[in-house]
XYZ file of N, CA, C and O in Angstrom:
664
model
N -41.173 -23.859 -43.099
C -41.345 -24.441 -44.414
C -41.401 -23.351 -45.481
O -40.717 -23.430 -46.501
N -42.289 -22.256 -45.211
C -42.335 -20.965 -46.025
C -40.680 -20.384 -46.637
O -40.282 -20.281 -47.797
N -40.016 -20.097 -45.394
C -38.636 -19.951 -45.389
C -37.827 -20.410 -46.154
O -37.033 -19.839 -46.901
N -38.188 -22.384 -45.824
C -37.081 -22.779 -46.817
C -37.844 -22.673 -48.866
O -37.473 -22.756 -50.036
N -38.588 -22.533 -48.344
C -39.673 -22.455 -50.150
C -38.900 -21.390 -50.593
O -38.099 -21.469 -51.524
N -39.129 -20.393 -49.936
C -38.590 -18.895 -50.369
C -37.433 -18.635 -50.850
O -37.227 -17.890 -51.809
N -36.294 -19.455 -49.980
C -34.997 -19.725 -49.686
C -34.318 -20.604 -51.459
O -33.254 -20.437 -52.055
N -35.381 -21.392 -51.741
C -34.724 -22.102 -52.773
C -35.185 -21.755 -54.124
O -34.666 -22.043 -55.202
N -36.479 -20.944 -53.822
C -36.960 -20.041 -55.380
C -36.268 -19.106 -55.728
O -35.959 -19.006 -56.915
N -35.787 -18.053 -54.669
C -34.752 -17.013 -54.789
C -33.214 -17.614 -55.070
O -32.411 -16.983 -55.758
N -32.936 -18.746 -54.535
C -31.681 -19.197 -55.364
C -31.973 -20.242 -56.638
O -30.985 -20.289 -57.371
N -32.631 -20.750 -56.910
C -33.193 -20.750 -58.111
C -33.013 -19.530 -59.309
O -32.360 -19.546 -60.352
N -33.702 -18.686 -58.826
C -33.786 -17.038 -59.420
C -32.307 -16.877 -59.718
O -31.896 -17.202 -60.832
N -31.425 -16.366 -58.741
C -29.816 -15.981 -58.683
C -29.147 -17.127 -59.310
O -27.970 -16.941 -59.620
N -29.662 -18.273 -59.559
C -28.640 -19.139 -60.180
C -28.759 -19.155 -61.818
O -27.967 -19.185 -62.760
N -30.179 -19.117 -61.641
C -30.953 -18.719 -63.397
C -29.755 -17.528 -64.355
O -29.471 -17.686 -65.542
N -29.289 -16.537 -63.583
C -28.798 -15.546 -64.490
C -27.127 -15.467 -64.143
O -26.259 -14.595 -64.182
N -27.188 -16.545 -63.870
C -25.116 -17.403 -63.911
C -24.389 -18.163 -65.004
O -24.826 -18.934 -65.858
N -23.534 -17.866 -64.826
C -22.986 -19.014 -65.934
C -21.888 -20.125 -65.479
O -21.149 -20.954 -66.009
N -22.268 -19.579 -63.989
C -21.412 -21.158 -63.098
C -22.411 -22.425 -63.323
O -23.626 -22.236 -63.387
N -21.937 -23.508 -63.419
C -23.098 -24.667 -63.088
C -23.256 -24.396 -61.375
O -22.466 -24.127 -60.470
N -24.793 -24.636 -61.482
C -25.027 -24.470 -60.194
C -24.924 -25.758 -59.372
O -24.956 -26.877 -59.884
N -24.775 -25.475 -57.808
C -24.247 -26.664 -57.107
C -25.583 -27.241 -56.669
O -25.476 -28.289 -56.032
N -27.149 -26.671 -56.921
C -27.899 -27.853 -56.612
C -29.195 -28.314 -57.502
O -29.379 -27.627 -58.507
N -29.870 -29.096 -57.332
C -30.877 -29.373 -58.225
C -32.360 -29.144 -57.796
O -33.090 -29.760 -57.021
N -32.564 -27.925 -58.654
C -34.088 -27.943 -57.783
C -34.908 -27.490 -58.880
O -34.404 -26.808 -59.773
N -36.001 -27.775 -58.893
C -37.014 -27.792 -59.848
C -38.422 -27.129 -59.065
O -38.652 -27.245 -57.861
N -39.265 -26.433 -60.034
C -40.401 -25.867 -59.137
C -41.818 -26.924 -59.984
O -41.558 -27.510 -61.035
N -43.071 -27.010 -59.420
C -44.036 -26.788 -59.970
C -45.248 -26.338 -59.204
O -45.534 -26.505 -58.018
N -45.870 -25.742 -60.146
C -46.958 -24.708 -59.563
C -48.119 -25.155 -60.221
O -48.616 -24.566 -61.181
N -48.488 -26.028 -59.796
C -50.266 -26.696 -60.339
C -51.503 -25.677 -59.642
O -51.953 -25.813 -58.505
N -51.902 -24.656 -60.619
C -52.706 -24.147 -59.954
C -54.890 -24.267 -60.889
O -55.285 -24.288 -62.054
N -55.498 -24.302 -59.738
C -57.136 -25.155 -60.049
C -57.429 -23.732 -61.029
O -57.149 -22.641 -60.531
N -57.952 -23.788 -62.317
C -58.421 -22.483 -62.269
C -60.037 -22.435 -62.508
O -60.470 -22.523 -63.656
N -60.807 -22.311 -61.530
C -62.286 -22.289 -61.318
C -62.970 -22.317 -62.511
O -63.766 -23.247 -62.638
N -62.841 -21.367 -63.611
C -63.640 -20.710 -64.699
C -63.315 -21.644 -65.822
O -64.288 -22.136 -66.393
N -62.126 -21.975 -66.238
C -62.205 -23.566 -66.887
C -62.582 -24.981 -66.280
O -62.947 -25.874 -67.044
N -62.529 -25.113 -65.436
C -62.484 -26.396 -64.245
C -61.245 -26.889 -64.493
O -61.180 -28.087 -64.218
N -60.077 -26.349 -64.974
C -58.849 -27.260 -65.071
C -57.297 -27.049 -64.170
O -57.174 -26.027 -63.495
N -56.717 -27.571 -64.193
C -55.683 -27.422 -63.517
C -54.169 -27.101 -64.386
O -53.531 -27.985 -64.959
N -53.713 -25.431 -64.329
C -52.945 -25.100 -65.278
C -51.820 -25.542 -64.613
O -51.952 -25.984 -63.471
N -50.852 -25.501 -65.081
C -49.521 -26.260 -64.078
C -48.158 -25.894 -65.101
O -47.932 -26.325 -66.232
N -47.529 -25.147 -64.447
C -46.091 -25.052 -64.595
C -45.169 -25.245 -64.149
O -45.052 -25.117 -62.931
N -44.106 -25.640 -64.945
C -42.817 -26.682 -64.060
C -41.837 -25.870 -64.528
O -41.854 -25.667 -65.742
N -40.747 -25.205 -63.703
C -39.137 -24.648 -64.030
C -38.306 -25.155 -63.660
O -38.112 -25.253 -62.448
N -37.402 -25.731 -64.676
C -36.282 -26.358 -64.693
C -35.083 -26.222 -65.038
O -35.043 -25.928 -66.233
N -33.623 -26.322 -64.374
C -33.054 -25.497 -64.470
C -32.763 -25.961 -65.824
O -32.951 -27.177 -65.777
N -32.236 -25.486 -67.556
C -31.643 -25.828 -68.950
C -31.073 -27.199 -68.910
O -31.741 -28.182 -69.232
N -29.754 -27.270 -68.486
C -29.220 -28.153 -68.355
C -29.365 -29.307 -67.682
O -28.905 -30.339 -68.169
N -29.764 -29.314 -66.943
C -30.624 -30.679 -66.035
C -31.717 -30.986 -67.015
O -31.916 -32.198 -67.097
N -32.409 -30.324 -67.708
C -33.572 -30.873 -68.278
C -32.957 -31.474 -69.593
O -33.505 -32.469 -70.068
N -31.735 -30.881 -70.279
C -30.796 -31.511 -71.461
C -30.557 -32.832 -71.094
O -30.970 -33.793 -71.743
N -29.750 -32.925 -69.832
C -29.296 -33.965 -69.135
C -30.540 -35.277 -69.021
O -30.238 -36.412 -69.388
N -31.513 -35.059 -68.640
C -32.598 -35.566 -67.641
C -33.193 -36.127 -69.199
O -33.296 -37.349 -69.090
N -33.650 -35.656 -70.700
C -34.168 -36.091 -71.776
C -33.076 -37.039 -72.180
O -33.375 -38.227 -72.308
N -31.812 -36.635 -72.399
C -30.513 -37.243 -73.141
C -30.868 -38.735 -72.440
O -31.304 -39.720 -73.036
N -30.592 -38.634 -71.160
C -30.678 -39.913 -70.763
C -31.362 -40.833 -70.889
O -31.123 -42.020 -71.112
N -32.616 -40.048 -70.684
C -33.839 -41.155 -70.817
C -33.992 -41.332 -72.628
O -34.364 -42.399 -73.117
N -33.796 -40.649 -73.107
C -33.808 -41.234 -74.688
C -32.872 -41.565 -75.429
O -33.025 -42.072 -76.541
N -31.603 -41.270 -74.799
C -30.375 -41.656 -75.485
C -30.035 -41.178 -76.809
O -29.601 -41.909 -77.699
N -30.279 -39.716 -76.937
C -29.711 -38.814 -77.993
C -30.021 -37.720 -77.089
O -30.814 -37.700 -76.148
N -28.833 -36.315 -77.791
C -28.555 -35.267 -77.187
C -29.904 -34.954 -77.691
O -30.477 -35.373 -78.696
N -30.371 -33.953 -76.589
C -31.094 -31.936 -76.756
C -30.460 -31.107 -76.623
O -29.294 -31.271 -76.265
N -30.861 -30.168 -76.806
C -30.331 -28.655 -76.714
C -31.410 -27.554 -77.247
O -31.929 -27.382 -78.351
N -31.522 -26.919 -76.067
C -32.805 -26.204 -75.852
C -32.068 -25.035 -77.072
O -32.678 -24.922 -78.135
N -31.174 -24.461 -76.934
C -30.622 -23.259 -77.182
C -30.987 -23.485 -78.790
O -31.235 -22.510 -79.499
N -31.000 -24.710 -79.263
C -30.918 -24.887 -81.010
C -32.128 -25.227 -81.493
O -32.741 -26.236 -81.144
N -32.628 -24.170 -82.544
C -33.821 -23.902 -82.844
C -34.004 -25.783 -84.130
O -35.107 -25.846 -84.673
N -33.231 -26.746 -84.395
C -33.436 -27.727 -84.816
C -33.419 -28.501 -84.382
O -33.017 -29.541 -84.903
N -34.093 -28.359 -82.503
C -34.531 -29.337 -82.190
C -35.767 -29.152 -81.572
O -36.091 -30.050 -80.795
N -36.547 -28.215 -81.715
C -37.999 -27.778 -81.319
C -38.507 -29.008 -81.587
O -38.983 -29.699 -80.686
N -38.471 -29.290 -82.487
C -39.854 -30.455 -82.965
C -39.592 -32.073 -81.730
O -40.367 -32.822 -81.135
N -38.308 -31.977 -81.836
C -37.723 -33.273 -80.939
C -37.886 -32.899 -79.466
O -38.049 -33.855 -78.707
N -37.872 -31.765 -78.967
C -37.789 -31.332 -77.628
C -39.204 -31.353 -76.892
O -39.458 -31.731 -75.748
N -40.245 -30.725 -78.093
C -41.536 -30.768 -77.884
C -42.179 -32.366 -78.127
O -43.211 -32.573 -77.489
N -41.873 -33.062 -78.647
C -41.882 -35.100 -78.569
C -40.910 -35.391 -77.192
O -41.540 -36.122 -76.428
N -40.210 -35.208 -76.909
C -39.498 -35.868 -75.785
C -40.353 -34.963 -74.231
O -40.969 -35.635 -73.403
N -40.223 -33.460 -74.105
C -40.972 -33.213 -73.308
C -42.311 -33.889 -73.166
O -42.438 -34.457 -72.082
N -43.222 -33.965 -73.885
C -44.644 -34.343 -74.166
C -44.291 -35.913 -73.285
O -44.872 -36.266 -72.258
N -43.400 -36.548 -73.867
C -43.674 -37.824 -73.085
C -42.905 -37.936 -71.693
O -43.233 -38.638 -70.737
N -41.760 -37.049 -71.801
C -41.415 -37.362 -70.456
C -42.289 -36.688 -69.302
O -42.267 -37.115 -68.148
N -43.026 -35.648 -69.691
C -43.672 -34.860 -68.462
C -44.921 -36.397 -68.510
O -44.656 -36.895 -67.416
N -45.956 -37.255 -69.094
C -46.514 -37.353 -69.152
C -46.104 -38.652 -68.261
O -47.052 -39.059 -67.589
N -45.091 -39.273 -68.134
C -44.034 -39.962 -67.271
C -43.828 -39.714 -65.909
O -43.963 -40.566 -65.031
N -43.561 -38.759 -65.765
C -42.590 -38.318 -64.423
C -43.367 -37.139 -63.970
O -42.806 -36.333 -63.227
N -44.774 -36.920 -64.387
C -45.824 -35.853 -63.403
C -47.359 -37.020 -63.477
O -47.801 -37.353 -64.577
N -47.942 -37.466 -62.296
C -49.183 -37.909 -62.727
C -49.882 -36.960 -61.645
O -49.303 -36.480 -60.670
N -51.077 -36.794 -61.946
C -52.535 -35.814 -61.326
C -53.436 -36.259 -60.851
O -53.999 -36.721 -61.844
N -54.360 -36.610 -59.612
C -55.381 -37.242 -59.404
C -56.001 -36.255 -58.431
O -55.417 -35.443 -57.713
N -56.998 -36.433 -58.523
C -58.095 -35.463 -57.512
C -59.635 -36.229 -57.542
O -60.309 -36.634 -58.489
N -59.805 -36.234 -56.478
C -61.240 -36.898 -56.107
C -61.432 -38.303 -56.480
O -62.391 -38.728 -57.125
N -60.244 -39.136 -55.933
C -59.734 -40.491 -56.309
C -59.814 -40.654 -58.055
O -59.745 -41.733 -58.644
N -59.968 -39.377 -58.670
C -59.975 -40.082 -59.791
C -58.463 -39.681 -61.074
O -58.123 -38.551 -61.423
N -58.199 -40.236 -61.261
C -56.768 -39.711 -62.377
C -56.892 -38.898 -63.437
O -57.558 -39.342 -64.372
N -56.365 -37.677 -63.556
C -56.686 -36.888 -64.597
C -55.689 -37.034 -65.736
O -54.496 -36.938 -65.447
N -56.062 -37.267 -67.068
C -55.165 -36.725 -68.109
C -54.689 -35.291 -67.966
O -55.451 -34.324 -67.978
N -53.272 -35.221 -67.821
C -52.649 -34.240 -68.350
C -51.659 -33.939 -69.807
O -50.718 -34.608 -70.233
N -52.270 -32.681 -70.356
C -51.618 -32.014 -71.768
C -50.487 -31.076 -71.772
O -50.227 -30.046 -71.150
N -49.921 -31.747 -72.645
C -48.804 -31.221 -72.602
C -48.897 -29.684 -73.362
O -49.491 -29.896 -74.419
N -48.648 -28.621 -73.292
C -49.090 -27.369 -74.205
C -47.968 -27.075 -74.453
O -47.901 -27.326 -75.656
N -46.827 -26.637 -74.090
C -45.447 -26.362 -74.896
C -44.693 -26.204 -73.893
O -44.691 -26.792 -72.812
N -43.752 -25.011 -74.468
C -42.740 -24.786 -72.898
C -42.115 -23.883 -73.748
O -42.404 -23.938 -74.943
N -41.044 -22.787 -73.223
C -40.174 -22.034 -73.371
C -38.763 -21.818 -72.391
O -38.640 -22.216 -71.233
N -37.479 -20.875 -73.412
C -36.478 -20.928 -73.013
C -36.663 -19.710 -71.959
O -37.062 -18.677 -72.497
N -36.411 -19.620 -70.313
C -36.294 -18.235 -70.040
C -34.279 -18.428 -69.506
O -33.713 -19.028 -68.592
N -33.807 -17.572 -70.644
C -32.069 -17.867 -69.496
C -31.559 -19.120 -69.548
O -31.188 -19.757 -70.534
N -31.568 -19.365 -68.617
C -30.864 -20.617 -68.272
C -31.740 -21.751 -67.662
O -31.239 -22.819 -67.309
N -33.066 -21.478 -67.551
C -34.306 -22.490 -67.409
C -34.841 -22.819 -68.179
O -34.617 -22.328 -69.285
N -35.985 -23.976 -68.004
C -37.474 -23.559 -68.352
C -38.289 -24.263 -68.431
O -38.315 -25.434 -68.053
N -39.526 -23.318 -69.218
C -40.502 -23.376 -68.780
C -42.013 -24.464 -68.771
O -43.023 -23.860 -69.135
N -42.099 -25.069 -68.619
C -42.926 -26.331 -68.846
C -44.480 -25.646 -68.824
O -44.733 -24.691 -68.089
N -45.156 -26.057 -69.429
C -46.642 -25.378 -69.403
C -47.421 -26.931 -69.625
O -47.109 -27.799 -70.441
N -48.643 -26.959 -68.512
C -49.342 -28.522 -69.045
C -50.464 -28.259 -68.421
O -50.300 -27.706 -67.334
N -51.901 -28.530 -68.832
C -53.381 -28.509 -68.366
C -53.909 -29.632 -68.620
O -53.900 -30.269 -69.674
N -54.582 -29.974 -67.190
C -55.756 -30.961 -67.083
C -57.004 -31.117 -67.793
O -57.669 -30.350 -68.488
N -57.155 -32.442 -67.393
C -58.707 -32.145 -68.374
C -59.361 -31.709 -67.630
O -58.769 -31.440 -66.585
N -61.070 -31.330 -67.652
C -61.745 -30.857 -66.798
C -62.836 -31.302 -65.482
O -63.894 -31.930 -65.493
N -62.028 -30.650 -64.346
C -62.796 -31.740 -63.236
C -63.348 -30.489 -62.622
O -62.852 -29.374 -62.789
N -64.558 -30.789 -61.800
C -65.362 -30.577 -60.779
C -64.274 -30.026 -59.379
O -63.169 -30.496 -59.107
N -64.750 -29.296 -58.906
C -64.315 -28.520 -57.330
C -63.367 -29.694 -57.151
O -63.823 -30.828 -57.297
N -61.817 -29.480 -56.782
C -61.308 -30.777 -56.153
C -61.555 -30.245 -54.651
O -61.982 -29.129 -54.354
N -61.264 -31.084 -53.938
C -61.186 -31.319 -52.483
C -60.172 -32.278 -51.995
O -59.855 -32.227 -50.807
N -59.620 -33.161 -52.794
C -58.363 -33.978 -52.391
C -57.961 -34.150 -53.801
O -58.622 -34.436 -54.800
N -56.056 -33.774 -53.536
C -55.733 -33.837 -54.654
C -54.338 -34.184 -54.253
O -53.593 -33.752 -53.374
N -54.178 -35.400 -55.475
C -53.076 -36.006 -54.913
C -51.830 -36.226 -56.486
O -52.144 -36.529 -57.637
N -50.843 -36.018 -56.086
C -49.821 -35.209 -57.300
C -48.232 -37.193 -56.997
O -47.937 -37.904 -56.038
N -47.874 -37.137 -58.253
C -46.980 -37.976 -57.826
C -46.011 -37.264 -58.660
O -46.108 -37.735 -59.793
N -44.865 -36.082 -58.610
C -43.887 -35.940 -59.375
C -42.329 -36.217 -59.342
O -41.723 -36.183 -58.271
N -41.849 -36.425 -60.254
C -40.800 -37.133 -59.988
C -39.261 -36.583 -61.052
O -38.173 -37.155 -61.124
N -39.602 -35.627 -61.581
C -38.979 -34.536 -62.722
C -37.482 -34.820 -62.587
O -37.037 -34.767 -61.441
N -36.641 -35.112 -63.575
C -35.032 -34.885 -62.912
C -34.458 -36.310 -61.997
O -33.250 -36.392 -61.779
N -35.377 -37.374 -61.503
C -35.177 -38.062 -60.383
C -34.619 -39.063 -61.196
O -34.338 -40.092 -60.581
N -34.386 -39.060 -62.351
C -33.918 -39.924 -63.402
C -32.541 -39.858 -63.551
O -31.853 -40.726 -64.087
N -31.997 -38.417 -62.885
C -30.340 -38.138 -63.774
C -30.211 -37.982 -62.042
O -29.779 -39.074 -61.672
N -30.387 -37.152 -60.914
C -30.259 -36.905 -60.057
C -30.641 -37.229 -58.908
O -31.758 -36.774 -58.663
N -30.029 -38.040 -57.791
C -30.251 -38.743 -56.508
C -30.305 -37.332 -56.002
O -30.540 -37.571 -54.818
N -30.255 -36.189 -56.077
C -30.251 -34.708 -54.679
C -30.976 -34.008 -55.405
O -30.740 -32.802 -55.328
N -32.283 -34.504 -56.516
C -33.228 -33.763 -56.524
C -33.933 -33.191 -55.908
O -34.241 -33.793 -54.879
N -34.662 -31.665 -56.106
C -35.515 -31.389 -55.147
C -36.621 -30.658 -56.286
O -36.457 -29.776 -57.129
N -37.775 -31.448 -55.885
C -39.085 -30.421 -56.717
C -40.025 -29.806 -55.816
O -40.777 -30.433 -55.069
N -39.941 -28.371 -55.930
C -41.026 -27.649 -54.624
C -42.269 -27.700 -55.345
O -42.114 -27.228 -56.472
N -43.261 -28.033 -55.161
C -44.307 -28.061 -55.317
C -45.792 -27.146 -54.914
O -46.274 -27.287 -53.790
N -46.305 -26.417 -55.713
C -47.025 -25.374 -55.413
C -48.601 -25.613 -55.611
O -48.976 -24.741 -56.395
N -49.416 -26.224 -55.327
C -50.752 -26.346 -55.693
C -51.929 -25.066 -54.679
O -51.850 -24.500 -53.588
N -52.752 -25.096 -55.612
C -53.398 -23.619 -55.537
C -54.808 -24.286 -56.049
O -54.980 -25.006 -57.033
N -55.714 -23.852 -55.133
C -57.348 -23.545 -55.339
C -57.781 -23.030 -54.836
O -57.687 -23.198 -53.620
N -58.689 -21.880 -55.421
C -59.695 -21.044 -54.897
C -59.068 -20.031 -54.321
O -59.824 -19.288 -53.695
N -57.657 -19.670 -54.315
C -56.814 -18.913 -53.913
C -55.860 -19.384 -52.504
O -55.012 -18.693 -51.940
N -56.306 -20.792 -52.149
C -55.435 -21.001 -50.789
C -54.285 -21.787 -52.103
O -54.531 -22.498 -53.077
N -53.081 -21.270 -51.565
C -52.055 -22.324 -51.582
C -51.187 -22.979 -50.617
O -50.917 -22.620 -49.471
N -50.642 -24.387 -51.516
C -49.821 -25.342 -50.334
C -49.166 -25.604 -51.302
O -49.300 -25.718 -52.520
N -47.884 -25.738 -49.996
C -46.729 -26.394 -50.826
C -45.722 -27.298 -49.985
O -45.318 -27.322 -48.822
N -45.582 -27.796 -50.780
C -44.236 -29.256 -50.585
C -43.109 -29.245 -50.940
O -42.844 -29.103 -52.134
N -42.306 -29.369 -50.156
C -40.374 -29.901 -50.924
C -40.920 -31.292 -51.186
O -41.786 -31.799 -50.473
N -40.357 -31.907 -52.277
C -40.248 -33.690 -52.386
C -38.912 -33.686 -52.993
O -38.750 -33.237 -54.128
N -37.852 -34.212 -52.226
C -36.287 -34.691 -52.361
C -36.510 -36.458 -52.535
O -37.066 -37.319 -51.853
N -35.773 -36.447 -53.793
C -35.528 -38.285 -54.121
C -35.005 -38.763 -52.962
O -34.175 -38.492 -52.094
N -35.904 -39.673 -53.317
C -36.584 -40.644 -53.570
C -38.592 -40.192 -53.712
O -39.389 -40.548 -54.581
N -38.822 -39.301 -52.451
C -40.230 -39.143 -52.348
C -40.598 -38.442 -53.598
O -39.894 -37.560 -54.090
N -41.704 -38.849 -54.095
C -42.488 -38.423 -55.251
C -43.771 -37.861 -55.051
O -44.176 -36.852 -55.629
N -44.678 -38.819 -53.864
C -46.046 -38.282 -53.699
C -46.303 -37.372 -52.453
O -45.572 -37.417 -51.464
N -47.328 -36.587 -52.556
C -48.285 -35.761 -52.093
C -49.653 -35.748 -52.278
O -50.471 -36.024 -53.156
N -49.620 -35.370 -51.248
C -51.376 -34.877 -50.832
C -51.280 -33.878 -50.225
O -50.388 -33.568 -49.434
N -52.481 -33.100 -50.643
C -53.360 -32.281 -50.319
C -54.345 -32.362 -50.149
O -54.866 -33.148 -50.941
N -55.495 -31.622 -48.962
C -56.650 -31.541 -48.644
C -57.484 -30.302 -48.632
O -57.412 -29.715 -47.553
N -58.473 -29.571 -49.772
C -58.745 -28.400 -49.711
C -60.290 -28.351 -49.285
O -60.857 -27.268 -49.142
């Protein structure tokens, strides 16, 4: 499982600094607990164009990350689609997640979003679903982190949920 994680972040990486369209769809997120706030910081990388694709659709007008006159629209359409297509729960209970911004790196990017503030989790259960809107051969690897152990998940569409037990 390590292998194939490794396997699709590093082509992730090598596809990031191409200017072929790449032949697959994969998306990361890295929800990690951070003790000293009690919250859960979480970042999502996506490849540019899938995420153009993946807003266009669901709202039915173009984006374009690259054009600085659509910040204001990109940051309204992100805000609701992450708030859509990522939900958070830990200790049977559902957390609000915030949207904080995002940036261009290349040919990705970068999603930034924090929880509100919970207590030690011990079961934490993630439903994401990023991209599963434009793409049947999605894949989102999934990285959750507390206290320094991490776990991680492939989820390929259709599957959305996970669990974890820390």
């Amino acid at each position: 499982m390590k292998k194939l994680v490794l396997f699709l972040l590093s082509l992730l990486m090598f596809l990031s600094f191409t200017k072929v369209k790449h032949p697959y769809h994969v998306g990361s997120l890295e929800i990690n607990y951070n003790s000293k706030s009690k919250t859960f910081e979480i970042t999502g990388r996506f490849f540019l164009d899938d995420l153009e694709n993946a807003l266009g659709k669901k709202y039915g007008k173009p984006f374009y990350f690259n054009d600085p006159k659509y910040k204001v629209q990109l940051n309204d359409a992100l805000k609701n689609y992450c708030s859509e297509y990522l939900k958070l729960k830990t200790n049977n209970q559902f957390l609000k997640v915030h949207f904080i911004g995002y940036e261009e790196d290349h040919e990705s990017v970068n999603i930034y979003l924090e929880s509100e503030s919970v207590e030690k989790p011990k079961k934490i259960e993630a439903a994401v679903s990023f991209l599963y809107n434009v793409f049947d051969d999605q894949i989102n690897i999934v990285h959750i982190i507390v206290n320094g152990e991490r776990k991680s998940e492939k989820l390929t569409y259709p599957n959305r949920y996970l669990y974890q037990q820390f």
